[in-house]
Structure formats: structure tokens, C-alpha cells
Coordinates of C-alpha atoms in Angstrom, one line a residue:
M1 CA -1.1 -13.0 23.0
I2 CA -1.3 -16.3 21.2
S3 CA -4.9 -15.9 20.9
I4 CA -4.6 -12.6 19.3
L5 CA -2.1 -14.0 17.0
V6 CA -4.2 -17.1 15.9
K7 CA -7.3 -14.8 15.6
N8 CA -5.7 -12.2 13.4
L9 CA -4.1 -15.1 11.2
L10 CA -7.5 -16.7 10.6
R11 CA -8.9 -13.4 10.0
S12 CA -6.2 -12.4 7.3
V13 CA -6.6 -16.0 5.6
G14 CA -10.5 -15.3 5.5
V15 CA -10.1 -11.8 4.1
L16 CA -7.4 -13.2 1.5
L17 CA -9.7 -16.1 0.4
T18 CA -12.7 -13.7 0.1
V19 CA -11.0 -10.9 -2.0
T20 CA -9.2 -13.5 -4.2
F21 CA -12.4 -15.4 -4.9
A22 CA -14.5 -12.3 -5.5
T23 CA -12.1 -11.0 -7.9
F24 CA -11.6 -14.4 -9.5
A25 CA -15.4 -14.6 -10.0
L26 CA -15.6 -11.3 -11.4
M27 CA -12.8 -11.8 -14.0
Y28 CA -13.2 -15.5 -15.0
G29 CA -17.0 -15.4 -15.0
D30 CA -17.0 -14.6 -18.7
G31 CA -14.9 -17.3 -20.3
R32 CA -16.1 -16.8 -23.9
G33 CA -15.5 -13.3 -23.4
I34 CA -11.8 -13.9 -22.2
A35 CA -11.1 -16.4 -25.0
R36 CA -12.5 -13.9 -27.6
A37 CA -10.3 -11.1 -26.1
V38 CA -7.3 -13.4 -26.4
L39 CA -8.1 -14.5 -30.2
G40 CA -9.5 -11.2 -31.4
V41 CA -12.7 -10.0 -32.7
N42 CA -12.4 -11.8 -35.9
A43 CA -12.2 -15.2 -34.4
S44 CA -15.2 -17.7 -35.2
D45 CA -17.2 -19.1 -32.5
E46 CA -15.6 -22.6 -33.0
Q47 CA -12.1 -21.0 -32.3
V48 CA -13.5 -19.1 -29.2
Q49 CA -14.9 -22.5 -27.9
Q50 CA -11.7 -24.5 -28.5
E51 CA -9.8 -21.5 -26.8
V52 CA -12.3 -21.7 -23.9
I53 CA -11.4 -25.4 -23.5
R54 CA -7.7 -24.8 -23.9
L55 CA -7.4 -22.3 -21.1
G56 CA -9.7 -24.5 -18.9
L57 CA -12.4 -21.8 -18.7
D58 CA -15.2 -24.5 -19.5
Q59 CA -14.6 -25.9 -16.0
P60 CA -17.0 -24.8 -13.0
L61 CA -15.8 -21.6 -11.3
L62 CA -15.0 -23.3 -8.1
V63 CA -12.8 -25.8 -9.8
Q64 CA -11.2 -23.1 -11.6
Y65 CA -10.4 -21.1 -8.4
F66 CA -9.2 -24.1 -6.4
S67 CA -7.0 -25.1 -9.2
W68 CA -5.6 -21.5 -9.4
A69 CA -5.1 -21.3 -5.5
K70 CA -3.5 -24.8 -5.4
N71 CA -1.0 -23.7 -7.9
A72 CA -0.6 -20.2 -6.2
L73 CA 0.6 -22.0 -3.0
T74 CA 3.4 -23.7 -5.0
G75 CA 4.4 -20.3 -6.5
D76 CA 2.7 -21.2 -9.8
L77 CA 0.4 -18.1 -10.6
G78 CA -0.1 -19.2 -14.3
R79 CA 1.0 -17.4 -17.6
S80 CA -0.2 -14.4 -19.6
F81 CA -3.2 -15.3 -21.9
F82 CA -1.6 -12.8 -24.4
T83 CA 2.3 -13.1 -24.2
G84 CA 2.9 -16.4 -22.6
E85 CA 5.1 -14.7 -19.9
S86 CA 5.1 -16.3 -16.6
V87 CA 3.2 -14.0 -14.1
T88 CA 5.7 -14.8 -11.3
S89 CA 8.6 -13.6 -13.6
A90 CA 6.6 -10.4 -14.4
L91 CA 6.0 -9.7 -10.9
S92 CA 9.6 -10.1 -9.8
T93 CA 10.5 -7.3 -11.9
R94 CA 7.4 -5.1 -11.0
V95 CA 7.1 -5.7 -7.3
P96 CA 10.5 -4.3 -6.4
V97 CA 9.6 -0.9 -8.2
T98 CA 6.3 -0.6 -6.3
M99 CA 7.8 -1.6 -3.0
S100 CA 10.6 1.0 -3.0
L101 CA 7.9 3.7 -3.5
V102 CA 5.8 2.4 -0.8
F103 CA 8.6 1.6 1.4
F104 CA 10.4 4.9 1.3
T105 CA 7.3 6.9 1.4
L106 CA 6.0 4.8 4.5
V107 CA 9.2 5.3 6.6
L108 CA 9.4 9.1 5.7
M109 CA 5.3 9.2 6.5
I110 CA 6.1 7.8 10.0
I111 CA 9.2 9.9 11.0
I112 CA 7.7 13.2 9.9
S113 CA 4.2 12.6 10.8
V114 CA 5.0 11.7 14.4
L115 CA 7.5 14.5 14.8
L116 CA 4.8 17.0 13.4
G117 CA 1.9 15.4 15.4
V118 CA 3.8 15.3 18.7
A119 CA 5.1 19.0 18.1
S120 CA 1.5 20.2 17.2
A121 CA -0.1 18.5 20.2
L122 CA 2.7 19.8 22.6
Y123 CA 3.2 23.5 21.6
G124 CA -0.1 24.3 19.6
G125 CA -0.1 27.8 18.4
W126 CA 1.2 28.4 14.6
L127 CA 2.6 25.1 14.3
D128 CA -0.7 23.5 15.1
R129 CA -2.6 25.7 12.5
I130 CA 0.1 24.8 9.9
V131 CA -0.6 21.1 10.6
Q132 CA -4.2 21.6 10.4
F133 CA -3.9 23.5 7.2
V134 CA -1.8 20.9 5.6
A135 CA -3.9 18.1 6.6
I136 CA -7.2 19.9 4.9
G137 CA -5.1 20.7 1.7
G138 CA -3.3 17.2 1.6
A139 CA -6.7 15.5 1.7
A140 CA -8.3 17.8 -1.0
I141 CA -5.5 17.5 -3.3
Q142 CA -4.9 14.1 -4.9
A143 CA -1.4 12.5 -5.3
Y144 CA -1.5 12.5 -9.1
I145 CA -2.1 16.3 -9.2
I146 CA 0.9 16.9 -6.8
G147 CA 2.7 14.6 -9.1
I148 CA 2.0 16.6 -12.2
V149 CA 3.0 19.9 -10.4
L150 CA 6.2 18.4 -9.2
V151 CA 7.2 17.3 -12.8
F152 CA 6.5 20.7 -14.2
L153 CA 8.6 22.3 -11.5
F154 CA 11.5 20.0 -10.9
A155 CA 11.7 18.2 -14.2
V156 CA 10.6 20.7 -16.9
I157 CA 11.6 24.1 -15.3
W158 CA 14.5 23.5 -13.1
R159 CA 15.6 20.0 -14.7
I160 CA 16.8 18.5 -11.2
F161 CA 15.0 15.3 -11.6
P162 CA 13.9 13.1 -14.3
A163 CA 10.3 13.6 -15.4
T164 CA 9.8 9.9 -16.3
G165 CA 11.4 6.3 -15.9
Y166 CA 13.0 4.0 -13.6
V167 CA 16.6 3.2 -13.0
S168 CA 17.3 -0.1 -11.2
P169 CA 19.6 0.3 -8.2
A170 CA 21.6 -2.5 -9.5
D171 CA 22.5 -0.3 -12.6
D172 CA 22.8 2.9 -10.9
V173 CA 22.3 3.9 -7.2
N174 CA 22.1 7.7 -7.8
G175 CA 20.0 7.3 -10.9
W176 CA 17.6 5.1 -8.8
L177 CA 17.5 7.8 -6.3
L178 CA 16.7 10.5 -8.7
S179 CA 14.0 8.4 -10.6
I180 CA 12.1 7.6 -7.3
T181 CA 12.3 11.1 -5.7
L182 CA 9.5 12.9 -7.4
P183 CA 7.1 9.8 -7.1
V184 CA 7.9 9.6 -3.3
L185 CA 7.3 13.2 -2.7
A186 CA 4.0 13.0 -4.6
L187 CA 2.7 10.1 -2.4
L188 CA 4.3 11.7 0.7
V189 CA 2.4 14.9 0.9
G190 CA -1.1 13.4 1.2
A191 CA 0.0 10.7 3.3
I192 CA 1.8 13.2 5.8
A193 CA -1.1 15.5 5.9
N194 CA -3.6 12.7 7.1
A195 CA -1.2 10.8 9.4
A196 CA 0.3 14.0 11.2
S197 CA -3.4 15.0 12.0
Q198 CA -4.4 11.6 13.4
F199 CA -1.0 11.4 15.3
R200 CA -1.8 15.0 16.7
S201 CA -5.1 13.9 17.9
A202 CA -3.9 10.8 19.4
V203 CA -1.2 12.4 21.4
G204 CA -3.5 15.3 22.3
D205 CA -5.9 13.0 23.9
T206 CA -3.2 11.1 25.8
L207 CA -1.6 14.1 27.1
Q208 CA -5.0 14.9 28.7
Q209 CA -4.9 11.7 30.8
D210 CA -4.5 11.8 34.5
F211 CA -1.3 9.6 34.4
V212 CA 0.4 12.1 32.4
R213 CA -0.4 14.9 35.0
T214 CA 0.9 12.5 37.7
L215 CA 4.2 11.8 35.8
R216 CA 4.5 15.7 35.4
A217 CA 3.9 16.1 39.1
R218 CA 6.7 13.7 40.1
G219 CA 9.1 15.7 38.1
I220 CA 9.9 13.4 35.4
P221 CA 11.4 15.2 32.3
E222 CA 8.9 15.9 29.4
W223 CA 10.9 14.1 26.8
Q224 CA 10.7 10.9 28.8
I225 CA 6.9 11.2 29.4
I226 CA 6.5 11.7 25.8
F227 CA 8.8 9.0 24.4
R228 CA 8.3 6.4 27.1
H229 CA 4.5 6.7 28.1
V230 CA 2.5 9.1 25.6
L231 CA 3.6 7.5 22.5
R232 CA 3.1 4.0 23.9
S233 CA -0.5 4.8 24.8
A234 CA -1.0 6.5 21.5
S235 CA 0.5 3.6 19.6
G236 CA -2.9 2.0 18.9
P237 CA -4.3 4.9 16.9
G238 CA -1.0 5.3 15.3
L239 CA -0.7 1.9 14.1
I240 CA -4.2 1.9 12.7
V241 CA -3.2 5.1 10.7
L242 CA -0.1 3.2 9.6
S243 CA -2.4 0.3 8.3
L244 CA -4.4 2.5 6.5
G245 CA -1.6 4.4 5.1
V246 CA -0.2 1.2 3.4
I247 CA -3.5 0.7 1.8
S248 CA -3.6 4.3 0.6
L249 CA 0.0 4.2 -0.7
F250 CA -0.7 1.2 -2.9
G251 CA -3.9 2.9 -4.2
G252 CA -2.0 6.1 -5.0
A253 CA 1.1 4.3 -6.3
V254 CA -1.1 3.1 -9.4
F255 CA -1.8 6.6 -10.6
I256 CA 1.9 7.8 -9.7
E257 CA 3.3 4.8 -11.7
L258 CA 1.4 5.9 -14.7
I259 CA 2.5 9.5 -14.3
F260 CA 6.1 8.9 -13.9
A261 CA 6.1 5.9 -16.3
L262 CA 7.4 3.6 -13.6
P263 CA 7.4 -0.2 -14.6
G264 CA 5.7 -1.2 -11.2
L265 CA 2.8 -3.3 -9.9
G266 CA 0.1 -0.6 -10.6
Q267 CA 1.1 -0.1 -14.2
L268 CA 1.2 -3.8 -14.8
A269 CA -2.6 -4.2 -13.3
Q270 CA -3.8 -1.2 -15.2
S271 CA -2.4 -2.4 -18.4
T272 CA -3.2 -6.0 -18.3
A273 CA -6.7 -5.3 -16.9
I274 CA -7.3 -3.1 -20.1
L275 CA -6.4 -6.3 -22.2
G276 CA -8.4 -8.7 -20.1
D277 CA -5.1 -10.4 -19.2
V278 CA -6.7 -12.4 -16.1
P279 CA -3.7 -14.2 -14.7
M280 CA -1.6 -11.1 -14.6
V281 CA -4.5 -9.2 -12.9
M282 CA -4.8 -11.8 -10.3
G283 CA -1.1 -12.0 -9.7
A284 CA -0.9 -8.4 -9.1
L285 CA -3.9 -8.4 -6.9
L286 CA -2.6 -11.3 -5.0
V287 CA 0.7 -9.6 -4.1
T288 CA -1.0 -6.4 -3.2
V289 CA -3.5 -8.1 -0.7
L290 CA -0.9 -10.2 0.8
V291 CA 1.4 -7.2 1.5
I292 CA -1.6 -5.2 3.0
L293 CA -2.6 -8.0 5.2
V294 CA 0.9 -8.8 6.5
V295 CA 1.4 -5.1 7.4
N296 CA -2.0 -5.0 9.1
F297 CA -1.1 -8.2 11.0
L298 CA 2.2 -7.1 12.2
A299 CA 0.4 -3.7 13.4
D300 CA -2.2 -5.6 15.2
L301 CA 0.6 -7.6 16.9
A302 CA 2.7 -4.4 17.6
G303 CA -0.3 -2.7 19.1
A304 CA -1.0 -5.6 21.4
A305 CA 2.6 -5.7 22.5
L306 CA 2.8 -2.0 23.2
N307 CA -0.6 -1.4 24.8
P308 CA -1.7 -4.3 27.1
K309 CA -5.3 -2.8 27.2
S310 CA -5.7 -4.0 23.5
R311 CA -5.4 -7.6 24.6
I312 CA -8.4 -7.5 27.0
K313 CA -11.5 -8.6 25.2

């Protein structure tokens, strides 16, 4: 178990360094371009060169990256090139918005997908056909299209939920729940469609195993077989679905935040990327990659703990 922990930890650190350096190289590679974007198109070459030196963009790329990484370890992610706002301060207000969307969608996805997947694998028939139909439909329809439809139905026609905007739970809990309901539903449809189908396949395969027939022959109640043995054996594929689901939800959240005008991480990354505000983009990227790596790390550990076969290498 310790070897799995160390191996996964080293792999996560390697992925983090690779992703951040690749993005850093792409974003910071054109120092003069960044400086001109900050100063505007009317800036002279001399002013651009002075800005390059002021921002430290005249240093070799590796020196710039290690300086950024060293500061990031202390919590200093720099300041916006355009507004001077601290990146850490900007992230502190944006991250909770995105995390609330992803967290609630993920919890609902796990509960509903497991129930639908188990019921579909157990009973088949019309329920299985519905799950298959929803899986195909959910994979074909993007979250932002579902979001637009939800806004039209529940905000424009029936006026149950607000069409755009975000309310902090510190200001109004009911307003907060209303403001995130439609965005969560928009993300949830596609997430459930994919996850329920995967859980159905994993549970269905496990139900065909010899040990399940042995347990049934011994007269053990079906619910005990499902919840104590089948789900545990199917946990490996299920945790993989969970890991991939987190990545997918973060990707979908970028578009959903734009549609619903939510001041989250995706909106910050999109708006600052257009401006060329590199420190803000790197900060948003770093938080996103860290969350995904932590979820994958925990999923791998949970898989190893629940299924001893996964520890055998």
C-alpha cells in the first residue's frame, strides 16, 4: 500500500510539473508579445523592451519557470499584468464558485449513476433501455446546449430560477441554491449519462462472476451480495469513471459559467486568456490541475483499499 502511495505521489508530481511547464513555455515564450499586449499597440519598441525587463521576461525560460514555481510553493502566484490584482486574491473568490458546481454535480452524479447502473444491470428490460438511450443522448448533447434549453424553460418561460448571476451562500443561502441549480443540472445530465452506462457495465460483468453465483447458492440476500460484494468488486471501473468525471466537469464548467454568467474559475481563465494575462491563466490552471490530481490520487488509493487485486503488480 505504501509503495502504491509513493508511486502515485511521484506520478502526480511529474504530471503537475509537466503540465505547468508546458503551459508556462507556451504562455511566456513570447515576452515581447506579452509586453506589447500589456502596453497596447501604440507602445514604442523602447517602451516594450522596458516592460519586458520590468516583468522579468528577458530571463531564460527555465529561470522564469523555476522562479514562478518557487513563489507558487509559498502561495505567491504573482499579480495580474493588467490590473495588478493578486492572483491568489482573485482565485480566492473564483474557486468556491467553480468548486460548488463541480462538487454538487459530482455527488449527485455518483448517487444517481450508481443507483441507475445497479438497477439497470439487475433488472434489465425497459429500465436498461432507458439508461442506454439516456447514455447515447447525453453523450451526443453538450452541456452548454442543455444549459441554454434549461434557461429558456425554467428562467424565461416559467421564471422559477434566475437566468444568470451568482449569489454567495454567505449572503443568501436560498439565493445561492437557486443560482447554482440550473448550472448543476446542465452539467449533471451528461455526467449521469456517461457514468450510469459505465457503472451498468461494471456491475453487469461482476454479476456474471462465479463468486456471485456461489453467494446466491448459499442463500445470502441479494442486497447484501450487491452492496457488500458486487459494488466492491466493481469499484475499480467506478473510480476510474469518477476520476474522468471530475476532468469532464471542470471542462464543462468553463462553458456553463459563461452561459450563466457565474464568476468562477472557468470564466476567469477564459477572460484573462483573451487578454493575455499570463499570471492569472497560470493560477487558474494550477488550481484546476491540483484538484484533478488530488481526486485521481484519492481514487487510486480508494481503489487499492477496496480491491486488493489492484495492489498486485
